[in-house]
XYZ file of C-alpha atoms in Angstrom:
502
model
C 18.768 99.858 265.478
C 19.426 103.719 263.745
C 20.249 104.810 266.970
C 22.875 102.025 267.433
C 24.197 102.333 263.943
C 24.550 106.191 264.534
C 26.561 105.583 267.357
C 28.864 103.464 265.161
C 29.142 105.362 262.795
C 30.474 108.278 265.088
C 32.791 106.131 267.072
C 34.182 105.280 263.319
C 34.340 109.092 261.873
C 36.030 110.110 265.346
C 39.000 106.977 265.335
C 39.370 107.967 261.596
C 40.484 111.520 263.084
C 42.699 110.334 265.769
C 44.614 107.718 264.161
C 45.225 110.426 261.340
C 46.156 113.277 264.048
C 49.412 112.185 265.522
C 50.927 114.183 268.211
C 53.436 116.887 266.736
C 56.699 115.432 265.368
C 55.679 111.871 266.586
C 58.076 109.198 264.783
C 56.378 108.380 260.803
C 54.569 104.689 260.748
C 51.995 103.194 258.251
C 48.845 103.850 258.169
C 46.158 102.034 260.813
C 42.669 101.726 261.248
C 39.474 102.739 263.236
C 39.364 101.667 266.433
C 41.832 98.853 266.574
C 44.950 100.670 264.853
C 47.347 98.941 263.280
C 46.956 95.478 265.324
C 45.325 94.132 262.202
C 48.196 95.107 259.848
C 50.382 93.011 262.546
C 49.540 89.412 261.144
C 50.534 86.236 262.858
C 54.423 86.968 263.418
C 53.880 90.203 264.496
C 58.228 91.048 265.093
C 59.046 90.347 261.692
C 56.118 92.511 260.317
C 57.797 95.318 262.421
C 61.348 94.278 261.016
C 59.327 94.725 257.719
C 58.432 98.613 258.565
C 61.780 99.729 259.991
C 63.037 99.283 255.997
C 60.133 101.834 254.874
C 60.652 104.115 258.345
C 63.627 103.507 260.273
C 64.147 102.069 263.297
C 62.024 104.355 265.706
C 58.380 103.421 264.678
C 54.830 105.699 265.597
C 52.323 103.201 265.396
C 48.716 102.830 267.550
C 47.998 99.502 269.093
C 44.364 99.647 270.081
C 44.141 102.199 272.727
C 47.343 102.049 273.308
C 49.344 104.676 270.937
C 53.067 103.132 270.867
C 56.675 103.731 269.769
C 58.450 100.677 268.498
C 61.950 100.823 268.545
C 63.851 98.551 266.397
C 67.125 98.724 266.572
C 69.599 97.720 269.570
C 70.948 100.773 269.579
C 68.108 103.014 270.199
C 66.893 100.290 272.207
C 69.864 100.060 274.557
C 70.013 103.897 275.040
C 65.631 104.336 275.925
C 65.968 101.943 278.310
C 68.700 103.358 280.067
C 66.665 106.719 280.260
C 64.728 107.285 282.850
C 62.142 108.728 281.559
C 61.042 105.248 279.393
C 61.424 103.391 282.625
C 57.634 102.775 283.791
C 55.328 100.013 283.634
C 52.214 100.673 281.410
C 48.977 100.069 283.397
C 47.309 97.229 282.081
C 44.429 96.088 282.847
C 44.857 92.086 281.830
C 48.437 92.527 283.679
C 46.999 94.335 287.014
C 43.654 91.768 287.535
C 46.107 89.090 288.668
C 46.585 91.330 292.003
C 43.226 92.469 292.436
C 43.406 95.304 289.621
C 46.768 96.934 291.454
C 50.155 96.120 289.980
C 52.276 94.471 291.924
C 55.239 92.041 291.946
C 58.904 92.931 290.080
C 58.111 92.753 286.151
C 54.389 95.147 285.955
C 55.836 97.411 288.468
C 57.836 100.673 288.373
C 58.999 103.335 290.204
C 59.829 103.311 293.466
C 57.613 99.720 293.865
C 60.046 98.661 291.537
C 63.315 99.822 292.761
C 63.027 98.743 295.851
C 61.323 94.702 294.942
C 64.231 95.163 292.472
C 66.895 95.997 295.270
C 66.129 93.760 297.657
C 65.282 90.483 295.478
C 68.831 90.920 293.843
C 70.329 90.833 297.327
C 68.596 88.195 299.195
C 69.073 85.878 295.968
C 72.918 86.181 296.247
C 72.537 85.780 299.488
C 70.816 82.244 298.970
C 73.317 81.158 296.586
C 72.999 83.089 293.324
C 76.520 83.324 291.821
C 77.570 81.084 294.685
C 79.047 77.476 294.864
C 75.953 76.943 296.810
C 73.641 77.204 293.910
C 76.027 75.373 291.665
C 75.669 72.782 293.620
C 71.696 72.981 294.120
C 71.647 72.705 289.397
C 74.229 70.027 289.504
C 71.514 67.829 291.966
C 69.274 68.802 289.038
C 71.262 67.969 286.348
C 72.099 64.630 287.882
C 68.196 63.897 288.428
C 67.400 64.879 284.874
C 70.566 62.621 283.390
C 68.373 60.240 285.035
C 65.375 60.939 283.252
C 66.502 61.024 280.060
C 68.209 57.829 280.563
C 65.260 55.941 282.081
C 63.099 57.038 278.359
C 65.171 54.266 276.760
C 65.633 56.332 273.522
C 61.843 56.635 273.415
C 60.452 60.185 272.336
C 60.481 62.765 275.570
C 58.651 66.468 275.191
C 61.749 68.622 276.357
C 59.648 71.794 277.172
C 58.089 70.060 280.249
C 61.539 68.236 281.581
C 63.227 71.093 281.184
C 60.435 73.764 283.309
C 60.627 70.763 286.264
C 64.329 70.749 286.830
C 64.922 74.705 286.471
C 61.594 75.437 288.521
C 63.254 73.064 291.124
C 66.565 74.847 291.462
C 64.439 77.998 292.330
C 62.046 76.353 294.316
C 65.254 75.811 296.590
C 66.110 78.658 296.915
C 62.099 80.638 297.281
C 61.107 78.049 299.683
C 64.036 75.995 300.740
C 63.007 72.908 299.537
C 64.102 70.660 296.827
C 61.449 68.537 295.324
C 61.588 65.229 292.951
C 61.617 66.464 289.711
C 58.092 64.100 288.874
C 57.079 65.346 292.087
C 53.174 65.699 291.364
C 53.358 69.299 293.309
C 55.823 70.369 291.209
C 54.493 69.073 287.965
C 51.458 70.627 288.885
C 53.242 73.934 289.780
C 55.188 73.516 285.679
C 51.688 72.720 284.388
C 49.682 75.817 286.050
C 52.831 78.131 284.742
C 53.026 76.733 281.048
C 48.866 77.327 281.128
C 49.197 80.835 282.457
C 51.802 81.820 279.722
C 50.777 80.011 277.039
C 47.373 81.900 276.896
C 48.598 84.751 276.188
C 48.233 84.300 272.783
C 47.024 86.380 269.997
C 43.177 86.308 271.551
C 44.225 87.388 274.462
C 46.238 90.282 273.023
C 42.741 91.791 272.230
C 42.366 91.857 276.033
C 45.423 93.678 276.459
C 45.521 96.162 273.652
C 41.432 96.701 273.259
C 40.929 97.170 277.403
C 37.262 98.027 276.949
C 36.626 94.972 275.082
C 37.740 92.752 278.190
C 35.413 94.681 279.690
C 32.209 93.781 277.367
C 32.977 90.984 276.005
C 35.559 89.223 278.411
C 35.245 85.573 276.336
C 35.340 87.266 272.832
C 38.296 89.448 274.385
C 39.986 86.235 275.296
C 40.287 88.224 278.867
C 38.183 85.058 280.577
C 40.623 82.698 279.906
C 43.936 84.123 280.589
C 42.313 85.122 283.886
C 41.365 82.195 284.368
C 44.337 80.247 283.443
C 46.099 82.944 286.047
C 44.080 82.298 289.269
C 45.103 78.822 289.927
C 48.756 79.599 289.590
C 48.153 82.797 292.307
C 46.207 80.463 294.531
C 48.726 78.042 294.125
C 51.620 79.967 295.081
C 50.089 81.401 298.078
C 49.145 77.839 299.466
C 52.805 77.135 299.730
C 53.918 80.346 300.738
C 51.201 80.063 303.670
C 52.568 76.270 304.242
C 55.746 77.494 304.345
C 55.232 80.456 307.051
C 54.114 77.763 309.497
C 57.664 77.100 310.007
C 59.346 80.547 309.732
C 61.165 81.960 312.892
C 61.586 85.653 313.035
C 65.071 87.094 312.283
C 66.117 83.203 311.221
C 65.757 83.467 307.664
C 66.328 79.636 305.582
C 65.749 81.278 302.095
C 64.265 84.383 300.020
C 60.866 83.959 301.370
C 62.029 83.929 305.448
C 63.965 87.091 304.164
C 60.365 88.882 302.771
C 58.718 88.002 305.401
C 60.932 89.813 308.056
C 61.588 93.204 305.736
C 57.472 93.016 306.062
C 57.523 92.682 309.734
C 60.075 95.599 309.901
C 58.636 98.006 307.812
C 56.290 100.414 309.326
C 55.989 103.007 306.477
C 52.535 102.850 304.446
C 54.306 104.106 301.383
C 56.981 101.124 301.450
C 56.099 98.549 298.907
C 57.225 95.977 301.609
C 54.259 97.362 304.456
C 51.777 94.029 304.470
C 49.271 95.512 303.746
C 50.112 95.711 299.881
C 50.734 92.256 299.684
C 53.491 91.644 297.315
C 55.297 88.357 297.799
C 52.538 86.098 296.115
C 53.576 88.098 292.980
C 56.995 88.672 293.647
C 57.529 84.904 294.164
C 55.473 84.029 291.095
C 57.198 86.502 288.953
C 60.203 85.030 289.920
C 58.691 81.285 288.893
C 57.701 82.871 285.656
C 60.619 84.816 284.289
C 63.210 82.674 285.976
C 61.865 79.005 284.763
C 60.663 79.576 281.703
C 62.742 81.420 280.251
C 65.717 79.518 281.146
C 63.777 76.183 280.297
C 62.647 77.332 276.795
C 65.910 78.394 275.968
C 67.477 75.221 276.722
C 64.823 73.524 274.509
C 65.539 75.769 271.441
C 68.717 74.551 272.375
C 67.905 71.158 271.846
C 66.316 71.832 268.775
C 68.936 73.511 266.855
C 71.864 70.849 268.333
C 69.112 67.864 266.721
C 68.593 70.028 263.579
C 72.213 71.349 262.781
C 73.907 67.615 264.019
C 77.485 69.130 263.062
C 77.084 72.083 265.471
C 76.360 69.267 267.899
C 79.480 67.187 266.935
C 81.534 70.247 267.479
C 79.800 70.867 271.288
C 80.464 67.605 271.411
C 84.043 67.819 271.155
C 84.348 70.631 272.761
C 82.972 69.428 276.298
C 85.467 65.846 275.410
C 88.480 67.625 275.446
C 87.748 70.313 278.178
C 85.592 68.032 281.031
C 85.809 64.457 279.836
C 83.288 62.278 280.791
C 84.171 61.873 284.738
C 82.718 64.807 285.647
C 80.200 67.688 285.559
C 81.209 71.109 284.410
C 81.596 73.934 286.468
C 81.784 78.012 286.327
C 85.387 77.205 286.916
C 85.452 75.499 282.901
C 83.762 78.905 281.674
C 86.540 80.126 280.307
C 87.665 77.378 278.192
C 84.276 76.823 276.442
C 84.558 79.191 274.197
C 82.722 77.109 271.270
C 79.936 76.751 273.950
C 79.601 80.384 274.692
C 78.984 80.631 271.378
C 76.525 78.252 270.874
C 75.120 80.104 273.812
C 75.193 83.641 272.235
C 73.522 82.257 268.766
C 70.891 80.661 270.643
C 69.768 83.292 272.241
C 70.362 85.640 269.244
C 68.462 83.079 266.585
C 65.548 82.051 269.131
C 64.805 85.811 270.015
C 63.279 84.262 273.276
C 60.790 87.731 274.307
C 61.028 88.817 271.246
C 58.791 92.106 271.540
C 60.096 92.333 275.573
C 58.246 93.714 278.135
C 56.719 96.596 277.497
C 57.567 100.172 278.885
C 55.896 103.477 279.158
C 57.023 107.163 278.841
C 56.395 109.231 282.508
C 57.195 112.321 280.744
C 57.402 113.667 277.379
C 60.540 112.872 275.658
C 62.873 114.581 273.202
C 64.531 111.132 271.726
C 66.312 110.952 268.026
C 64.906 114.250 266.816
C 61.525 113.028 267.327
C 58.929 113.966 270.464
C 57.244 111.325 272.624
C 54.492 111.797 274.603
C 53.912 111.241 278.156
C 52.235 108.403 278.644
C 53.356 106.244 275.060
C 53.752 103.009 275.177
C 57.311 101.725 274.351
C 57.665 98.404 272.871
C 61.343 97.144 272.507
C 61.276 94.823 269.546
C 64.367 92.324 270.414
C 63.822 90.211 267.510
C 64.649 93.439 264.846
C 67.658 93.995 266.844
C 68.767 90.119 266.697
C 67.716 89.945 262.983
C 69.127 93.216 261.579
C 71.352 92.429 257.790
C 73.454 95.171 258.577
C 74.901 93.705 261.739
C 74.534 90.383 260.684
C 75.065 89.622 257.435
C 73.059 86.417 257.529
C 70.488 86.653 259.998
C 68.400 83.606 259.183
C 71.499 80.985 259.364
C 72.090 79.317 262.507
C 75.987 79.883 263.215
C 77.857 80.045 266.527
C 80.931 80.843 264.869
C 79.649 84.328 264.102
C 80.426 85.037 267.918
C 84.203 84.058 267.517
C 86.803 85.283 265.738
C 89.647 84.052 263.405
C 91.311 82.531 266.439
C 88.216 80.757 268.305
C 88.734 83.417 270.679
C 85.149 85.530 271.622
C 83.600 87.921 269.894
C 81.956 90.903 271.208
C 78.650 92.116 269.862
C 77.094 94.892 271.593
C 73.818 94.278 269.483
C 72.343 91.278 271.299
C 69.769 92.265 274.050
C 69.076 89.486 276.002
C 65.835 89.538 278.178
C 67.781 90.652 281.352
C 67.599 93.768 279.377
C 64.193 94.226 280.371
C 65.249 94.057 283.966
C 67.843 96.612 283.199
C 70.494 94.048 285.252
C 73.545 96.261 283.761
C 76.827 95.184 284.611
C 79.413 97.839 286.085
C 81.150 100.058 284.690
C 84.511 98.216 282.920
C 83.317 95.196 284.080
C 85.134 91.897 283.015
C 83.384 90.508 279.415
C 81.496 87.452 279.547
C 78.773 85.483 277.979
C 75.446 86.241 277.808
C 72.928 85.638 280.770
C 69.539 84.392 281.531
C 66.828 86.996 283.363
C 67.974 86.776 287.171
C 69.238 83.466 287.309
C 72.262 84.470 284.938
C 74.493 81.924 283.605
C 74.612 79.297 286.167
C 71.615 77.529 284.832
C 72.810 78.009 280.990
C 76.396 76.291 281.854
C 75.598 73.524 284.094
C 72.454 72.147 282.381
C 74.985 71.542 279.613
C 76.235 68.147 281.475
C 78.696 66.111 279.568
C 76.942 62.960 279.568
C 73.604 64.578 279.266
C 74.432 67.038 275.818
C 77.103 64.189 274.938
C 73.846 62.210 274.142
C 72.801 61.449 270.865
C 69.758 63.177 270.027
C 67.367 62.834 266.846
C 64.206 64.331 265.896
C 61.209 62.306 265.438
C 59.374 64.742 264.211
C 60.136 67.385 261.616
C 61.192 70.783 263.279
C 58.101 73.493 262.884
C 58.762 76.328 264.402
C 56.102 77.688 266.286
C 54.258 80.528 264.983
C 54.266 82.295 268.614
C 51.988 85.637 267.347
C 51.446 87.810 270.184
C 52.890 86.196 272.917
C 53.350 89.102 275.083
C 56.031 89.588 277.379
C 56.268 85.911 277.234
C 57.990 84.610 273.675
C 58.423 82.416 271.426
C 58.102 78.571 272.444
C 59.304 75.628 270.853
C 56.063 73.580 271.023
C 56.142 70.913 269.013
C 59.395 69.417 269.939
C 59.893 65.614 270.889
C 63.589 63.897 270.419
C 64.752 60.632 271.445
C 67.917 60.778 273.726
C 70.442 58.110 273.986
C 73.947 57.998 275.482
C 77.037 57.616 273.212
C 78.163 54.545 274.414
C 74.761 52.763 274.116
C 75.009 53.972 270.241
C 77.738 52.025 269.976
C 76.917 49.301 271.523
């Protein structure tokens, strides 16, 4: 018993030290404590606490996060300029992150480097070449958008949990185009698929950010850590995809590719070099595919249903969608990219949803490969760098009113768009930059874009008459890491216009 209490007494004395000796000229943050650093001081909405401290020390933030010692930047523009730097481009090395794969990273979003460029590279080609930004994939969301009129139609006005409706349809469209087959959107494969990924994120929670931050507590105490679960929760989902990918394979003919997963398969079967992230035997499609699943589908389906909530809570920003997607598509048809440009009111809708909901809102995180002279301040080597999208959305001095829900901030005096170089959407965090003097538009999803945002917004399914039958809580997301925040709670009734009037 002494000698134990000795021993914690030391570990103590000795955190004491290092939390209080920062590195020279590291950025100024509060002050943390032993062993766990400032996680505690975090509380339950850990972005806005942040927000909090970028008032007391700017918007470039020293802090340590369990083992981890971290820069938070808070601020788009500081954020926009790191992580266009190379040197805050890697991945840190995480353990809860890396078990998924057998303890090595691999797949597009925990990777970096030259594993990176290259998943990066070639993932981004073989998905235009599939139909991203095609009229082939517009035409793969408008099947989905016709099956999910469906479904909303068949509830009968009766309550319907959007989160789930809305993971099936958009986990369908990329289904397609991974694995070249389009399933029934109550398809008990695919609901199982929706269920396995809203399990795997949604443990990721503030337990299991004790995994993630405290790695030698997973270690000891994996339950307490909450490092059991989320593995756990993770396995079935990486079993899961690999059934289907093996399924799948039975059928594939060398050099004839039918979608992205023909296409891996051959740039495996060509590459001889060891160091290649594409030689088989460093096995990254599971996690390529399933990072695709995860950052594709649920992002895009959780934005929609923020969507849904705001357009049931704020019914005259719904009126005016309303109106808008009357007098520009009628009620014959479905929209296109073609009607883009004359949805202006929509784009903005768009814009503040994104903006308000702060989807990822602490991002993915990065990590320093060098040390870094950055705003008169010197990072370490090895620091982790944690983008904090939801100070950057949320700011009063680029906002004005941060905390109202208004799409006419995005449009000027004539309805016509307004720029705002201060929104940093999650394809951010792939760094998916757009060319130099490229052509303005709205703001996109994570690799799927736009496509999904503009043609889930069907006339006759957002023409519907929507109502809460609940009151709106907001879910109180805590650490949900790399993952965001997710409208829970949400069920509405849907019913069509014309049965309203009826």
């Amino acid at each position: 018993m002494i000698t134990e209490f000795l021993v914690f007494v030391v570990v103590l004395v000795v955190s004491l030290i290092l939390l209080q000796k920062k590195p020279k000229n590291f950025p100024p943050g509060p002050l943390g404590l032993p062993i766990v650093g400032h996680l505690p001081l975090l509380g339950q909405s850990p972005h806005k606490r942040l927000l909090e401290w970028k008032k007391k020390y700017g918007p470039i933030i020293g802090v340590q996060f369990g083992s981890f010692r971290t820069v938070v930047l808070t601020d788009a523009k500081v954020i926009r300029e790191a992580l266009n730097m190379p040197a805050f481009s890697a991945r840190p090395n995480i353990k809860a992150f890396s078990e998924r794969s057998g303890g090595v990273r691999k797949g597009i979003i925990f990777t970096d480097g030259h594993e990176w460029l290259e998943q990066r590279r070639f993932t981004l080609k073989n998905l235009r070449d599939f139909g991203f930004g095609r009229n082939t994939m517009e035409a793969k969301i408008q099947d989905e958008v016709i099956e999910l009129m469906d479904r909303f139609a068949a509830t009968a006005g009766k309550p319907l949990q959007m989160r789930n409706v809305f993971n099936s349809a958009v986990l369908n469209a990329l289904w397609s185009i991974m694995l070249g087959e389009r399933k029934k959107q109550d398809d008990p494969e695919l609901a199982e698929a929706v269920r396995r990924l809203t399990a795997s994120i949604d443990e990721n929670n503030i337990t299991a950010s004790l995994a993630i931050f405290l790695p030698w507590l997973a270690e000891f105490a994996p339950k307490l850590s909450g490092y059991e679960k989320m593995i756990k929760e993770n396995e079935p989902l990486v079993k899961f995809v690999q059934k289907n990918i093996d399924e799948h394979n039975k059928l594939h003919t060398a050099g004839e590719p039918r979608d992205y997963v023909d296409s891996y398969v051959d740039e495996v079967k060509r590459t001889t070099d060891p160091d290649s992230s594409f030689h088989e035997k460093n096995g990254h499609l599971t996690f390529a595919v399933l990072d695709l699943f995860a950052a594709g589908a649920e992002t895009t389906s959780t934005t929609l249903t923020w969507l849904f909530a705001y357009l049931v809570t704020y019914p005259e920003i719904q009126e005016k969608f309303q109106k808008e997607l009357d007098d520009v598509i009628g009620r014959e048809r479905l929209p296109a990219l073609s009607d883009r440009s004359k949805m202006r009111y929509t784009e903005a809708l768009l814009n503040e949803v994104m903006r308000f909901c702060s989807l990822v809102p602490l991002s993915v995180f990065h990590w320093t490969s060098e040390d870094v002279e950055f705003h008169g301040y010197t990072i370490p080597k090895d620091t982790m760098i944690m983008p904090n999208l939801y100070g950057a959305h949320f700011d009063e001095e680029v906002w004005g009113d941060p905390e109202n829900f208004r799409p006419d901030r995005f449009l000027d005096a004539n309805g016509n768009p307004k720029k705002y170089d201060t929104v940093l959407v999650v394809s951010l965090i792939l760094l998916q930059k757009k060319p130099k003097n490229f052509p303005p538009g709205p703001l996109g999803l994570p690799i799927v874009g736009h496509l999904p945002l503009l043609d889930k917004l069907s006339t006759e399914l957002l023409s519907m008459f929507v109502k809460a039958v609940r009151k709106l809580q907001i879910f109180n997301a805590g650490f949900y890491l790399a993952v965001g925040l997710t409208e829970k709670s949400r069920m509405i009734c849907a019913m069509s216009r014309d049965a309203q009037k009826k």
